[in-house]
Structure formats: C-alpha cells, structure tokens
mmCIF file of C-alpha atoms and ligand atoms in Angstrom:
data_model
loop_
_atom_site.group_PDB
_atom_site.id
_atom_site.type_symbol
_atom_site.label_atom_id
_atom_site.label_comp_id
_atom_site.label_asym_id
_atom_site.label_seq_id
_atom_site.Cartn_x
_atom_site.Cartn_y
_atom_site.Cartn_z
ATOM 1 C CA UNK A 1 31.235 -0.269 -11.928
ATOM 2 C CA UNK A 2 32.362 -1.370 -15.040
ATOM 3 C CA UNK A 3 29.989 -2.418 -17.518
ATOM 4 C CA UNK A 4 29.068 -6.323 -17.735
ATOM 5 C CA UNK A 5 30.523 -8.566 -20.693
ATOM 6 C CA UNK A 6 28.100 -9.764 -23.620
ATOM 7 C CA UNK A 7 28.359 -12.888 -22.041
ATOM 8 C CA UNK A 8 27.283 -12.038 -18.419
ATOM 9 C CA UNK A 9 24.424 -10.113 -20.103
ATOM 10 C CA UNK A 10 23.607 -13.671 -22.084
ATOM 11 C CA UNK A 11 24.131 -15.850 -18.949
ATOM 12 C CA UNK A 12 22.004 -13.670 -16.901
ATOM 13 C CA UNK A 13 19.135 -13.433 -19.408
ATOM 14 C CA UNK A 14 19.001 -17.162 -19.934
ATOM 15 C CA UNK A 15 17.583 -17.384 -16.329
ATOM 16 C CA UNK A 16 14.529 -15.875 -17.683
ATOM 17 C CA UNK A 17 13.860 -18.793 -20.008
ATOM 18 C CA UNK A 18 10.779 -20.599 -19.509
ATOM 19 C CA UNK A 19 9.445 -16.632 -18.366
ATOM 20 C CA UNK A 20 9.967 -15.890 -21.804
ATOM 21 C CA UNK A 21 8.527 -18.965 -23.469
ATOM 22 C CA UNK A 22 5.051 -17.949 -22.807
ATOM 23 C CA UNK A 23 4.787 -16.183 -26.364
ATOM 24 C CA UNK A 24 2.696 -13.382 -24.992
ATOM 25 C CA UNK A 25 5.380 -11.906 -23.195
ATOM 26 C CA UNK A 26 8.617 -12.972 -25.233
ATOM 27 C CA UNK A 27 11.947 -12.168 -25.326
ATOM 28 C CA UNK A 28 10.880 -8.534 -26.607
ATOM 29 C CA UNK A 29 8.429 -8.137 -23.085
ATOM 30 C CA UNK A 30 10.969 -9.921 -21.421
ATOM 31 C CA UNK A 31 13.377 -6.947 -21.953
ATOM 32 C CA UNK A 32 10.921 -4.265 -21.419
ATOM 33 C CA UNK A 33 10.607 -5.675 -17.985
ATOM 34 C CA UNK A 34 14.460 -5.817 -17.105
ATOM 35 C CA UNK A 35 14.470 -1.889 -18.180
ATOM 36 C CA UNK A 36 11.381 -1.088 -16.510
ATOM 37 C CA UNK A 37 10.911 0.774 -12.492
ATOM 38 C CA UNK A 38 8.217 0.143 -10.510
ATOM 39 C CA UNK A 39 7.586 2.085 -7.401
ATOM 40 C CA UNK A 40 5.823 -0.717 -4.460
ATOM 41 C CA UNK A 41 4.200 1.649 -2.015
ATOM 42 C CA UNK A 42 3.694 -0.197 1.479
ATOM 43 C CA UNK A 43 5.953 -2.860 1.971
ATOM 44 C CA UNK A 44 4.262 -5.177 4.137
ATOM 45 C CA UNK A 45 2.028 -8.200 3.756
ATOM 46 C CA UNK A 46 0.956 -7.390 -0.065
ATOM 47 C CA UNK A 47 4.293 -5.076 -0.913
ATOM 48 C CA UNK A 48 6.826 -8.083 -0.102
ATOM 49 C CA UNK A 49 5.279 -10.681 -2.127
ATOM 50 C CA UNK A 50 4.441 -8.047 -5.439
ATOM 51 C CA UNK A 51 8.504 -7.207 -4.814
ATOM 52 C CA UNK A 52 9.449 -10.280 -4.931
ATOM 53 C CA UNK A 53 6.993 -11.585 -7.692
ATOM 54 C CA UNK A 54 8.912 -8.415 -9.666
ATOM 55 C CA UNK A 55 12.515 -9.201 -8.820
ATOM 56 C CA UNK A 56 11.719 -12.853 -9.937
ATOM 57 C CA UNK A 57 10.511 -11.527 -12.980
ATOM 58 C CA UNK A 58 13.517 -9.569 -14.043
ATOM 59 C CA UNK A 59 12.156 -6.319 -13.291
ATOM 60 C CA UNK A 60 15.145 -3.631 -13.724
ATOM 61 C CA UNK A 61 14.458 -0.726 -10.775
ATOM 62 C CA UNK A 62 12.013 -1.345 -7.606
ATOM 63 C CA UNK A 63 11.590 1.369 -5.854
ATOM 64 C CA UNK A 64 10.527 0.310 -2.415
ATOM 65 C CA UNK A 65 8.939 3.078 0.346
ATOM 66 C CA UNK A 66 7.838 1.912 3.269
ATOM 67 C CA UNK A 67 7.206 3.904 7.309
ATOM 68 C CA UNK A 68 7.224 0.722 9.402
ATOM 69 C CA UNK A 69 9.853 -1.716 11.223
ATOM 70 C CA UNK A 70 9.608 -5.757 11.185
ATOM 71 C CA UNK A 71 7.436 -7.254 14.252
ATOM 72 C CA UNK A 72 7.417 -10.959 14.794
ATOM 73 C CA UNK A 73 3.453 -10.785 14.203
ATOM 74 C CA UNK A 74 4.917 -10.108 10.667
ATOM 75 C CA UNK A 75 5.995 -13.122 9.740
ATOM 76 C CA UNK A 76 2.910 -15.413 8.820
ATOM 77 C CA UNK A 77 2.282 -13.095 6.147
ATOM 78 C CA UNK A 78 5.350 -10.758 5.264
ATOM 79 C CA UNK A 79 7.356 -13.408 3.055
ATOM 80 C CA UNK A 80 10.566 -11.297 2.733
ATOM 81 C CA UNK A 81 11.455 -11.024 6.525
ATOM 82 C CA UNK A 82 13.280 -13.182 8.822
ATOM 83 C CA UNK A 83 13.229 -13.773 12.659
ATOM 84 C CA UNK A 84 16.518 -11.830 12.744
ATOM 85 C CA UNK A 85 14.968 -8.727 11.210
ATOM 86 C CA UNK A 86 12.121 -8.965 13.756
ATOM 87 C CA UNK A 87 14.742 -9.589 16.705
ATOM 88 C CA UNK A 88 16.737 -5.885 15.428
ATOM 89 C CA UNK A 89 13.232 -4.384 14.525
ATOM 90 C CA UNK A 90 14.676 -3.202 11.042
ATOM 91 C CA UNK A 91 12.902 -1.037 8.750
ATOM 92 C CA UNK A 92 10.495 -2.943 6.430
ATOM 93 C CA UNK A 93 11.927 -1.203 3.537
ATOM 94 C CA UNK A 94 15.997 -1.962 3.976
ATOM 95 C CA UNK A 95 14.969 -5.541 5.595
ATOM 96 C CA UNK A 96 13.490 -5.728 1.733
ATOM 97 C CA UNK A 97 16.096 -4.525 -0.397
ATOM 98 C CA UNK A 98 18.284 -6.868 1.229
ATOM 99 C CA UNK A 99 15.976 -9.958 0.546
ATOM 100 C CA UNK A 100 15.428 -8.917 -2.710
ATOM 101 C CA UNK A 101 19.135 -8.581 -3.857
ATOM 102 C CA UNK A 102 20.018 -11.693 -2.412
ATOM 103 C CA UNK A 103 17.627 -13.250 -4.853
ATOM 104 C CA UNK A 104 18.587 -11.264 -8.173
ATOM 105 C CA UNK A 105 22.072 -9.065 -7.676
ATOM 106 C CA UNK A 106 21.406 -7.407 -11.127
ATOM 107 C CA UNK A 107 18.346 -5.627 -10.018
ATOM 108 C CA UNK A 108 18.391 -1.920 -8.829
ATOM 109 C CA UNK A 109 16.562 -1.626 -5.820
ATOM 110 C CA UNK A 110 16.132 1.449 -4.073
ATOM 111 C CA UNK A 111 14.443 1.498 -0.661
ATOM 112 C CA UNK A 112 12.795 4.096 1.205
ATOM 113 C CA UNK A 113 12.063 4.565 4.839
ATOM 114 C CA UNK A 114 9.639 7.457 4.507
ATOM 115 C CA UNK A 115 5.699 7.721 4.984
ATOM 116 C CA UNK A 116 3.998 8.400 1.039
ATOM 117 C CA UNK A 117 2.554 11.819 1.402
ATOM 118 C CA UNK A 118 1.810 14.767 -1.352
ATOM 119 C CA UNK A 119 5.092 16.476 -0.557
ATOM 120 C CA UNK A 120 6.954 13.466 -1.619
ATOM 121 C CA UNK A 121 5.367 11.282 -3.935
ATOM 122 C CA UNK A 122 6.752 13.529 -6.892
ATOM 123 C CA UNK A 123 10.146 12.333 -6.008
ATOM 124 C CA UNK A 124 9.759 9.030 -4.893
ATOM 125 C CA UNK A 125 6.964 8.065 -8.135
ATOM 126 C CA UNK A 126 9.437 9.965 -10.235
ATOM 127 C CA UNK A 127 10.325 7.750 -13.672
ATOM 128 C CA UNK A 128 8.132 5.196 -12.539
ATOM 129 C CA UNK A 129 6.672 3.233 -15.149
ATOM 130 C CA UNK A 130 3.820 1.664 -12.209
ATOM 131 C CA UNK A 131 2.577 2.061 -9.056
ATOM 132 C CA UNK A 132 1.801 -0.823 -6.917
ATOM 133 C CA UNK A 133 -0.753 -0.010 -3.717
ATOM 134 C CA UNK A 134 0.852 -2.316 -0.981
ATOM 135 C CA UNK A 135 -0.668 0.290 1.642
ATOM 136 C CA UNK A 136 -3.085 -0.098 4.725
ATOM 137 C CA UNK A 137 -5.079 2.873 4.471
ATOM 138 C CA UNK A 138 -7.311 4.952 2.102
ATOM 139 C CA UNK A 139 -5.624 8.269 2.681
ATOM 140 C CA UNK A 140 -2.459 7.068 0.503
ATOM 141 C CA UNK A 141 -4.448 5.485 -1.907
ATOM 142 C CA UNK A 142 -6.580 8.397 -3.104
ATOM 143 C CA UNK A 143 -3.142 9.845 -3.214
ATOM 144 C CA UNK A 144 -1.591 7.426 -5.773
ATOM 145 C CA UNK A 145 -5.191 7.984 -7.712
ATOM 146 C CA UNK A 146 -4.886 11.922 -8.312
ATOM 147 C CA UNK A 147 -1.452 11.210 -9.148
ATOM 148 C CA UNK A 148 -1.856 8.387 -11.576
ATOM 149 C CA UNK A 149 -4.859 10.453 -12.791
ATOM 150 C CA UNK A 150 -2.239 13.984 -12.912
ATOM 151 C CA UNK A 151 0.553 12.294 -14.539
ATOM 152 C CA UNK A 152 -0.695 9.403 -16.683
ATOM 153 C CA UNK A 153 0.567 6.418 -14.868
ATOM 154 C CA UNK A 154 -1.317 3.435 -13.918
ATOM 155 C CA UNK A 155 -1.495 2.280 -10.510
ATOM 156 C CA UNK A 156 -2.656 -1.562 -9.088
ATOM 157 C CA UNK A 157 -4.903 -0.783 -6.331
ATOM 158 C CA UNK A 158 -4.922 -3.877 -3.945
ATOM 159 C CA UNK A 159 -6.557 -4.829 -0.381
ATOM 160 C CA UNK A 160 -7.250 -7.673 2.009
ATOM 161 C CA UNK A 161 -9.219 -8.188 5.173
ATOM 162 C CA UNK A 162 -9.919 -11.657 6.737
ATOM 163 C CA UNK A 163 -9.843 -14.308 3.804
ATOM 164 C CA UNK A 164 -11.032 -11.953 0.928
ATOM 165 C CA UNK A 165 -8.991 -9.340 -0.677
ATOM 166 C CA UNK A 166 -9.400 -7.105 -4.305
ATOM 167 C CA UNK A 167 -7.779 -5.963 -7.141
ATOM 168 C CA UNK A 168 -8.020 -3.019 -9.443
ATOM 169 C CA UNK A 169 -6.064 -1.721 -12.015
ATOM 170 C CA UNK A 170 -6.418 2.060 -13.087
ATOM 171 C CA UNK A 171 -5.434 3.238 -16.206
ATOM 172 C CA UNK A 172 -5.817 6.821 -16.279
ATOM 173 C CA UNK A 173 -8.045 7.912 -19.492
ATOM 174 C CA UNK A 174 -9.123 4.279 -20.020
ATOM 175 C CA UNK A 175 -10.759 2.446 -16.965
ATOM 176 C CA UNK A 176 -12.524 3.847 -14.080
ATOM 177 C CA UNK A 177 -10.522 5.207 -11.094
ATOM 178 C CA UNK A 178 -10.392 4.770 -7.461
ATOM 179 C CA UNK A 179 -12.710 7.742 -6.608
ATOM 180 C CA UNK A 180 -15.270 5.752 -9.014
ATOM 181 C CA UNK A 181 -15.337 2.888 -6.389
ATOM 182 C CA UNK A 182 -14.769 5.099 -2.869
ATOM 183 C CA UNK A 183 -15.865 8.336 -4.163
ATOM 184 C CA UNK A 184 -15.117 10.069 -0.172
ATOM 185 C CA UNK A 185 -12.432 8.423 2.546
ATOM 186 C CA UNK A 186 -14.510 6.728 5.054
ATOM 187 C CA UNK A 187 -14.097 7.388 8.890
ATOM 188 C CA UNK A 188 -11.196 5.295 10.148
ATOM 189 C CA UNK A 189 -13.048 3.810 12.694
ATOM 190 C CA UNK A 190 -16.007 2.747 9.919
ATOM 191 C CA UNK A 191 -13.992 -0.319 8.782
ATOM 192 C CA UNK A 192 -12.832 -3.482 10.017
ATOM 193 C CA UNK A 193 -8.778 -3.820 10.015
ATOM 194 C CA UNK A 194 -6.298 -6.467 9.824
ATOM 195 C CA UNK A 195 -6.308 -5.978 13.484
ATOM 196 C CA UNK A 196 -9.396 -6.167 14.392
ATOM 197 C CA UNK A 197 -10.756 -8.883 11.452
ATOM 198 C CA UNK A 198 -7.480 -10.602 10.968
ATOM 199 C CA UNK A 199 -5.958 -11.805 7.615
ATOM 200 C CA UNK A 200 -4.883 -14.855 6.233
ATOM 201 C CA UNK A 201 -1.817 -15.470 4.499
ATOM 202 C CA UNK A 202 -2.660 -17.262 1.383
ATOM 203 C CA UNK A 203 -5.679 -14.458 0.724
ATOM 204 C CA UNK A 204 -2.513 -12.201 0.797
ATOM 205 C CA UNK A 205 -0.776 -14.013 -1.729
ATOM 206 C CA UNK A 206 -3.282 -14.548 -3.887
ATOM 207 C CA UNK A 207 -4.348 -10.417 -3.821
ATOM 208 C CA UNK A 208 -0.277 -9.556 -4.322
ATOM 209 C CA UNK A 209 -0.076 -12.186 -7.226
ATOM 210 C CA UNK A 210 -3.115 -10.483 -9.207
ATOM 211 C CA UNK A 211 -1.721 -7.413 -8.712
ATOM 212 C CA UNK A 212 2.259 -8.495 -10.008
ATOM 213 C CA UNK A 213 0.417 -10.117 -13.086
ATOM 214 C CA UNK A 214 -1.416 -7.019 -13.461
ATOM 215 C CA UNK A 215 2.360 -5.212 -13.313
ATOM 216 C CA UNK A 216 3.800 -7.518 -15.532
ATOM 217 C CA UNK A 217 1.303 -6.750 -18.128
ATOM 218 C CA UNK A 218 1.950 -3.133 -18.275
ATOM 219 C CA UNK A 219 5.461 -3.376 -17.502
ATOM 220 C CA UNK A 220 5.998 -5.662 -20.471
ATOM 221 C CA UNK A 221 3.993 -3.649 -23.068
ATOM 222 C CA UNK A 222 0.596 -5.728 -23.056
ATOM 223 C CA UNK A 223 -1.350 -3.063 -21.117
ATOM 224 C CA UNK A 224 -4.608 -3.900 -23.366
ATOM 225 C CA UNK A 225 -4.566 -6.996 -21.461
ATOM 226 C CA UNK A 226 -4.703 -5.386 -17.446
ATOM 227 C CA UNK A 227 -8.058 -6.580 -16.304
ATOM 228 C CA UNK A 228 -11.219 -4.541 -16.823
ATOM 229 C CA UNK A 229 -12.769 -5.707 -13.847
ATOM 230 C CA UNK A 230 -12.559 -5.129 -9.966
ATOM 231 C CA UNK A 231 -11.417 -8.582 -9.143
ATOM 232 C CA UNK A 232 -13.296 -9.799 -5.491
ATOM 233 C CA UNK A 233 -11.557 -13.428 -4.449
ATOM 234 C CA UNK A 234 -12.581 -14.937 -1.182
ATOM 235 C CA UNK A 235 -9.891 -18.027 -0.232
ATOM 236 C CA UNK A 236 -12.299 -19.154 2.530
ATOM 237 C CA UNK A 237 -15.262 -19.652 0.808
ATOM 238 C CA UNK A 238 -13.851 -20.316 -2.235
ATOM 239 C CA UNK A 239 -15.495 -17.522 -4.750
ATOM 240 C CA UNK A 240 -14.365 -14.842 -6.783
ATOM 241 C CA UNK A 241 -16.433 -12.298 -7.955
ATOM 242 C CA UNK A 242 -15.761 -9.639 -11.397
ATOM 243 C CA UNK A 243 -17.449 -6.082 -11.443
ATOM 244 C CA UNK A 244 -17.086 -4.498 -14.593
ATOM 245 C CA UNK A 245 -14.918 -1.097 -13.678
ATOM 246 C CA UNK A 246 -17.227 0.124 -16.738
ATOM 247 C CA UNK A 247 -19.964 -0.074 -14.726
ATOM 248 C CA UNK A 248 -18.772 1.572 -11.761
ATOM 249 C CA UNK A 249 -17.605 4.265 -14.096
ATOM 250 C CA UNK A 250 -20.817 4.986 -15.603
ATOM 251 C CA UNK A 251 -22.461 4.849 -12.389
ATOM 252 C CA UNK A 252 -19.786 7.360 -10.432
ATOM 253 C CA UNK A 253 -20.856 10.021 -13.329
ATOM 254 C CA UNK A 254 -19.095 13.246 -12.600
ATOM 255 C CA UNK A 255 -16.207 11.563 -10.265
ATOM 256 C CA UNK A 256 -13.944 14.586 -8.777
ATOM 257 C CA UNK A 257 -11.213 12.670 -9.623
ATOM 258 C CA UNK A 258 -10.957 10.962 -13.412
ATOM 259 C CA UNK A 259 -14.084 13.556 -14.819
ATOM 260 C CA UNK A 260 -13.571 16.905 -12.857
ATOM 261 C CA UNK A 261 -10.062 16.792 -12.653
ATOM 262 C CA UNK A 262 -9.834 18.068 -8.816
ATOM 263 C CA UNK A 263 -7.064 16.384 -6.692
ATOM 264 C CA UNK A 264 -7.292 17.653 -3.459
ATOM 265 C CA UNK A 265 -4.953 14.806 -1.867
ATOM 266 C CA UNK A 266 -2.085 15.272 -4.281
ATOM 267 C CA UNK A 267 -2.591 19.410 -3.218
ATOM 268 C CA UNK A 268 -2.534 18.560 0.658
ATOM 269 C CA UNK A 269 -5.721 20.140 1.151
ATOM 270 C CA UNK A 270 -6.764 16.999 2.472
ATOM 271 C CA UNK A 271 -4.176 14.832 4.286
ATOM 272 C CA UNK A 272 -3.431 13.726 7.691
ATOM 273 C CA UNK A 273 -1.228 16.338 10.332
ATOM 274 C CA UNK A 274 0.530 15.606 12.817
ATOM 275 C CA UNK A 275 1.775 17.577 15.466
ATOM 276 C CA UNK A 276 4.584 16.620 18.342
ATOM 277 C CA UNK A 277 2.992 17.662 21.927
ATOM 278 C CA UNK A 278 5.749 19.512 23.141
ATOM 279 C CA UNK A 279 7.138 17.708 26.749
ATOM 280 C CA UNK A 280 4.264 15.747 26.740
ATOM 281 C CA UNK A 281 6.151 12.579 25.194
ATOM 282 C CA UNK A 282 2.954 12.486 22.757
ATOM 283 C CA UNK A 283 2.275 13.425 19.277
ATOM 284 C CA UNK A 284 -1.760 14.394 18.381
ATOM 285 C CA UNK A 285 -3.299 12.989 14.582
ATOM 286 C CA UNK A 286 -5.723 15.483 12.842
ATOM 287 C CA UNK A 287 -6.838 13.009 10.176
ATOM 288 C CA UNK A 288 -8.121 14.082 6.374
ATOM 289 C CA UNK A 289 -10.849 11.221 7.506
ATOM 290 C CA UNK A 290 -12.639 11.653 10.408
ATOM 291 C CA UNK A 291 -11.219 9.532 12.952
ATOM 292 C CA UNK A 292 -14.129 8.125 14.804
ATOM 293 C CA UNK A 293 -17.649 8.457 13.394
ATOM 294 C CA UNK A 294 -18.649 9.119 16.595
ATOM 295 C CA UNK A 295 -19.845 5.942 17.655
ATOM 296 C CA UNK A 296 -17.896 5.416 20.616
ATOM 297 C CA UNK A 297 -19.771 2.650 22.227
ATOM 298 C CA UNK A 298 -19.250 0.752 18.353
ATOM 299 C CA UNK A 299 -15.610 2.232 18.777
ATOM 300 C CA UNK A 300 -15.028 0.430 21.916
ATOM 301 C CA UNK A 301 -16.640 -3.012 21.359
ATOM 302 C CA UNK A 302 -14.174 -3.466 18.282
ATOM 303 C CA UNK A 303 -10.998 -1.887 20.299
ATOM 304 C CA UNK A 304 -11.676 -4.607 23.578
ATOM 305 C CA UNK A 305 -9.527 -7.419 22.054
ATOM 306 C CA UNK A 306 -6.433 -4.736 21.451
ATOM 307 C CA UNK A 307 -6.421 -3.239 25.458
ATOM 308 C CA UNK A 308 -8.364 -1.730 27.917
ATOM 309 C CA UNK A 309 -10.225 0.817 26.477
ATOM 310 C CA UNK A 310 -12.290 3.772 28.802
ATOM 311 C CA UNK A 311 -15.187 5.648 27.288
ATOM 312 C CA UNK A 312 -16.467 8.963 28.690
ATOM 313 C CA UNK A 313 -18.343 10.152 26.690
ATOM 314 C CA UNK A 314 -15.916 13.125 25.919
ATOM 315 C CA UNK A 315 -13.272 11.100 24.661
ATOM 316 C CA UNK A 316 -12.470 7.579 24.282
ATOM 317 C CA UNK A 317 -9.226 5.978 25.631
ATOM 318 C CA UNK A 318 -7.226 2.655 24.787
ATOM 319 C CA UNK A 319 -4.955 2.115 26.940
ATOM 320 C CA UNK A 320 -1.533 -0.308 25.457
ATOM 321 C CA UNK A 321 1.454 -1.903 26.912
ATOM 322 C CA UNK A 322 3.483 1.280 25.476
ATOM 323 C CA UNK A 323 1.189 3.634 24.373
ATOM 324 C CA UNK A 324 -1.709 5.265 25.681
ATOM 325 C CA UNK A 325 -4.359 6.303 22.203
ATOM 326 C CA UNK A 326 -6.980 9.295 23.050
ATOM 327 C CA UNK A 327 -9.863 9.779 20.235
ATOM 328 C CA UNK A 328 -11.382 12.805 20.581
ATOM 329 C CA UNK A 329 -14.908 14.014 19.146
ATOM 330 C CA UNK A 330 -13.575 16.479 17.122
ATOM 331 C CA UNK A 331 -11.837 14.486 15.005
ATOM 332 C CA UNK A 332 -8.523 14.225 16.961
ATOM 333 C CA UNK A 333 -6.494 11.412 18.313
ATOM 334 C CA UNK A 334 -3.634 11.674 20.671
ATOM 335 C CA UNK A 335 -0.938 8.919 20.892
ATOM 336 C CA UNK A 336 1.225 8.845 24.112
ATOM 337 C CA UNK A 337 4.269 6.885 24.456
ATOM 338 C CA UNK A 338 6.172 8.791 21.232
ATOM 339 C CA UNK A 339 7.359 11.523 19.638
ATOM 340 C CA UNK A 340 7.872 9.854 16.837
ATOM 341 C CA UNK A 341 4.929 11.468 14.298
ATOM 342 C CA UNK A 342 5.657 7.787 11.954
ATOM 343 C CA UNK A 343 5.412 5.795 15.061
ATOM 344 C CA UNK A 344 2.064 7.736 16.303
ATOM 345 C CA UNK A 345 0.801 6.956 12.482
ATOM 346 C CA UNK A 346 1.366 3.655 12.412
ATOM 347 C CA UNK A 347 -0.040 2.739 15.754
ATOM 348 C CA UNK A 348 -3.692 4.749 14.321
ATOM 349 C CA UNK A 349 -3.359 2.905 11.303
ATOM 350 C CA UNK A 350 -3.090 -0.415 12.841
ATOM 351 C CA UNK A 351 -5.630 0.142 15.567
ATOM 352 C CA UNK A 352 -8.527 2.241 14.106
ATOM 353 C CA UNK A 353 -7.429 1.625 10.626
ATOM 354 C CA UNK A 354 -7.690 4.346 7.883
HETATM 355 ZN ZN1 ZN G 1 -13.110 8.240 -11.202
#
C-alpha cells in the first residue's frame, strides 16, 4: 500500500475537529490516540459499543477477540450487528471488524475468533497500549488482572446485569486491582446472569461509554485523570454510586494479586478444561470456579425459565432445544449436542454464568 499524501493525512485528521477542540485532549492527545492499539476482549453487548466509541475516536489499531457468533437475541443490545449477520450466524468478532471499517477505513482492525485464555493472551495483548473487559465471566477477568498486574498495562474492568452495571479502571502500581474487589472467583451458579436477570440496553451503553472515556484518557496521555473510583450507575432507578478503589485497597491488605505478586490465572493453574467426550457428541467443563455451589434446588428454580430442568439429587439436568447441560456435584458439567469445546463454553457461560 503506498503511503497516503500530506493531504489525505490533513483531510482525514480534520474529521477529528470538534474531538480535538476540547483542550484537554488536543491535537497532541488527538494523535496519541490515532497511533495507539487497544485490545477489546469480549465483543458483545459492552465490546461493540467501546469499539465503536474507539474507532469514532480515531483510535489507530483495535484488536478485537471474541468466541461467539451473532443471535437475533443480540440485537437490542449489540449495536454493531445487523439482521443479516444474525441470519448467517457470523462470528461476533469478523461481523465487527466489518462494521467498524465501514465507519473509519483508516483504522487497523484486527479481529479474533478465539476464546481469551493464559496460553494466548501474550499474543493477542501483545503491544497493546489497553485492555478493555467486554467479557461475561470472572474467569477471563482475573486473567486480564494478573496480566495487567505482570506487564504494566491498565485494563477497564466493566459489567452489567439488569439496569445497573460498573466500572473500574486498574492501573497497575497506582489503584487497587480486581482481586481487591473479588479477591476468589465465585461459583458460577452464585450469580445472577444476563440470562437469568436480563439487561437493558441503555445500562449497556452507559457502562461501555465510561469505560471508552476511561480508554480515551489513557490512550491520549491523561492517565492521571482515569477515575479513582469503582463507578456503580443504576439507569432504572436513576443513581450512581462512587467507592473509593483506595478504600477497597486498604481494606483487601495483602491481595494475591497487586501485593503478593501470585498469578495463578495467567500460569493456568487455575482455568477452565475442557475435554471432547469421545463418540458421545458431548464435550464435559471442569471449571477453575466451582460450577454449582451445590444448591441444586436454588440451581433449578433460577434454570426453570431457560428449559426443563430434572434434579436427582446426583446431578442436575437442563434439558434445551439443542443441547442437553448435566451439572455434576463434583464440580463438572457436561454439555450434549457439541463437540465444539467454544460452543460447550458459551452455552455454560450463558446459562449458569461464570
Ligand atoms: Zn489487588
């Protein structure tokens, strides 16, 4: 490709005009952004709109990675995807890329359709100047903390559930870190999901938005201004609430994470295996979280709205149009209907959460 004329460069620049105007950020953040890489981890309901809050913004490489495929049930939420990409089920990731390049053609996006685990995360984070949590599950965060904590980059933690959602920024050495707020990962079946608790679409875009600003800042050179606070915003009943992340720092004392220095996730002594049940058309979850705490009656009372759901005692079933889901007391699941270990992921993910 041959490189672009002083003018093009001037044209394409102007674009970022009123951007620029706000004297905080300037023409000097301005290009700090446009040579800048970001890596968006998760690209659904909060990963599209902090992408395309970023593209917008002029910023030079996203680097998108992302396990799942577009659904219809997407779409109230997932502002980068079209009916067509739910009609040809296309992976979230290259369904992304292509969005986002329509909007700025400049911009270097590189998309991934991969699941964010220890044995990859060195590669895919590689260069990146942020890390954006656009993720469903705690397992892949507490990755992206030990390795913002092991390699000095900051990360945007963000989550939403019903109408609320948060926002955290982490920068290693200076605020507190993940492990400071969730010091262990909870059983999956301990939490509400998306699924379960449904999520509202605006609560989404307000979470994603706090966390581009927060990107912007430290993309653009102004990290002294990322928030110091755990940011708690409820679009329903109209509140937001700030925790001081010094507080939860001096209240975690000795976290294994940002004061001992131990990152077991980034090591893979804990993280989720999977293993393909050989001409059983199944694929069995051993999860670094316990799957279920054991509840099972709890267990099945949230799961009744999903399918029909069998408890023995032994093991607890939910039974789905394509898939049959088996938790196990000993901290197993079985998924039936794939041998796809992504597929059997997501489905866990989305049902028990985690
Ligand atoms: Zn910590």
């Amino acid at each position: 490709m041959k490189p672009p004329q002083q003018s093009e460069l001037d044209a394409y620049v102007a674009r970022f005009v009123r951007q620029e105007r706000f004297a905080p950020l300037g023409s000097i953040g301005g290009a700090r952004l446009r040579s800048s890489r970001a890596l968006i981890c998760g690209c659904g309901a909060l990963g599209t709109m902090i992408a395309e809050r970023l593209a917008r913004a002029g910023v030079g490489t996203l680097r998108i990675v992302d396990r799942d495929w577009v659904e219809v049930s997407n779409l109230p939420r997932q502002t980068l995807f079209t009916e067509q990409d739910a009609v040809l089920g296309r992976p979230k990731a290259i369904a992304a890329a292509d969005a986002l390049r329509a909007i700025d053609s400049r911009l270097l996006i590189e998309p991934f359709v991969a699941d964010l685990t220890c044995d990859n995360i060195g590669e895919l984070a590689d260069g990146c100047d942020v890390l954006l949590d656009g993720t469903d599950n705690f397992e892949t965060r507490f990755l992206l903390n030990d390795y913002s904590l092991s390699k000095n980059i900051p990360w945007v933690h963000g989550g939403c559930l019903g109408s609320s959602g948060q926002v955290m920024t982490i920068v290693p050495g200076v605020t507190a870190c993940f492990r400071c707020l969730v010091r262990d990962l909870p059983p999956r079946d301990s939490m509400e999901t998306c699924d379960s608790a449904g999520v509202l679409g605006p609560a989404i875009g307000v979470i994603a938005c706090l966390q581009a600003a927060e990107a912007i800042k430290i993309l653009s050179g102004n990290i002294e201004m990322v928030s110091q606070d755990l940011i708690v915003v409820d679009t329903w009943n109209t509140a937001c609430r700030l925790i001081s992340t010094a507080s939860l720092k001096a209240t975690s004392r000795n976290c294994p994470a940002c004061q001992q220095r131990q990152f077991p996730f980034l090591e893979g002594a804990l993280r989720t295996e999977t293993v393909v049940l050989c001409g059983k058309n199944a694929v069995q979850v051993r999860s670094a979280s316990a799957i279920s705490s054991g509840d099972f009656s709890a267990l099945a009372g949230r799961l009744q709205h999903s399918g029909k759901v069998t408890n023995n005692g032994f093991f607890l079933r939910l039974i789905l149009p394509k898939y049959i889901l088996t938790v196990f007391r000993d901290g197993r699941a079985v998924v039936e209907g794939t041998t796809d270990p992504l597929e059997a992921r997501n489905l866990l993910s989305k049902t028990l959460g985690g």
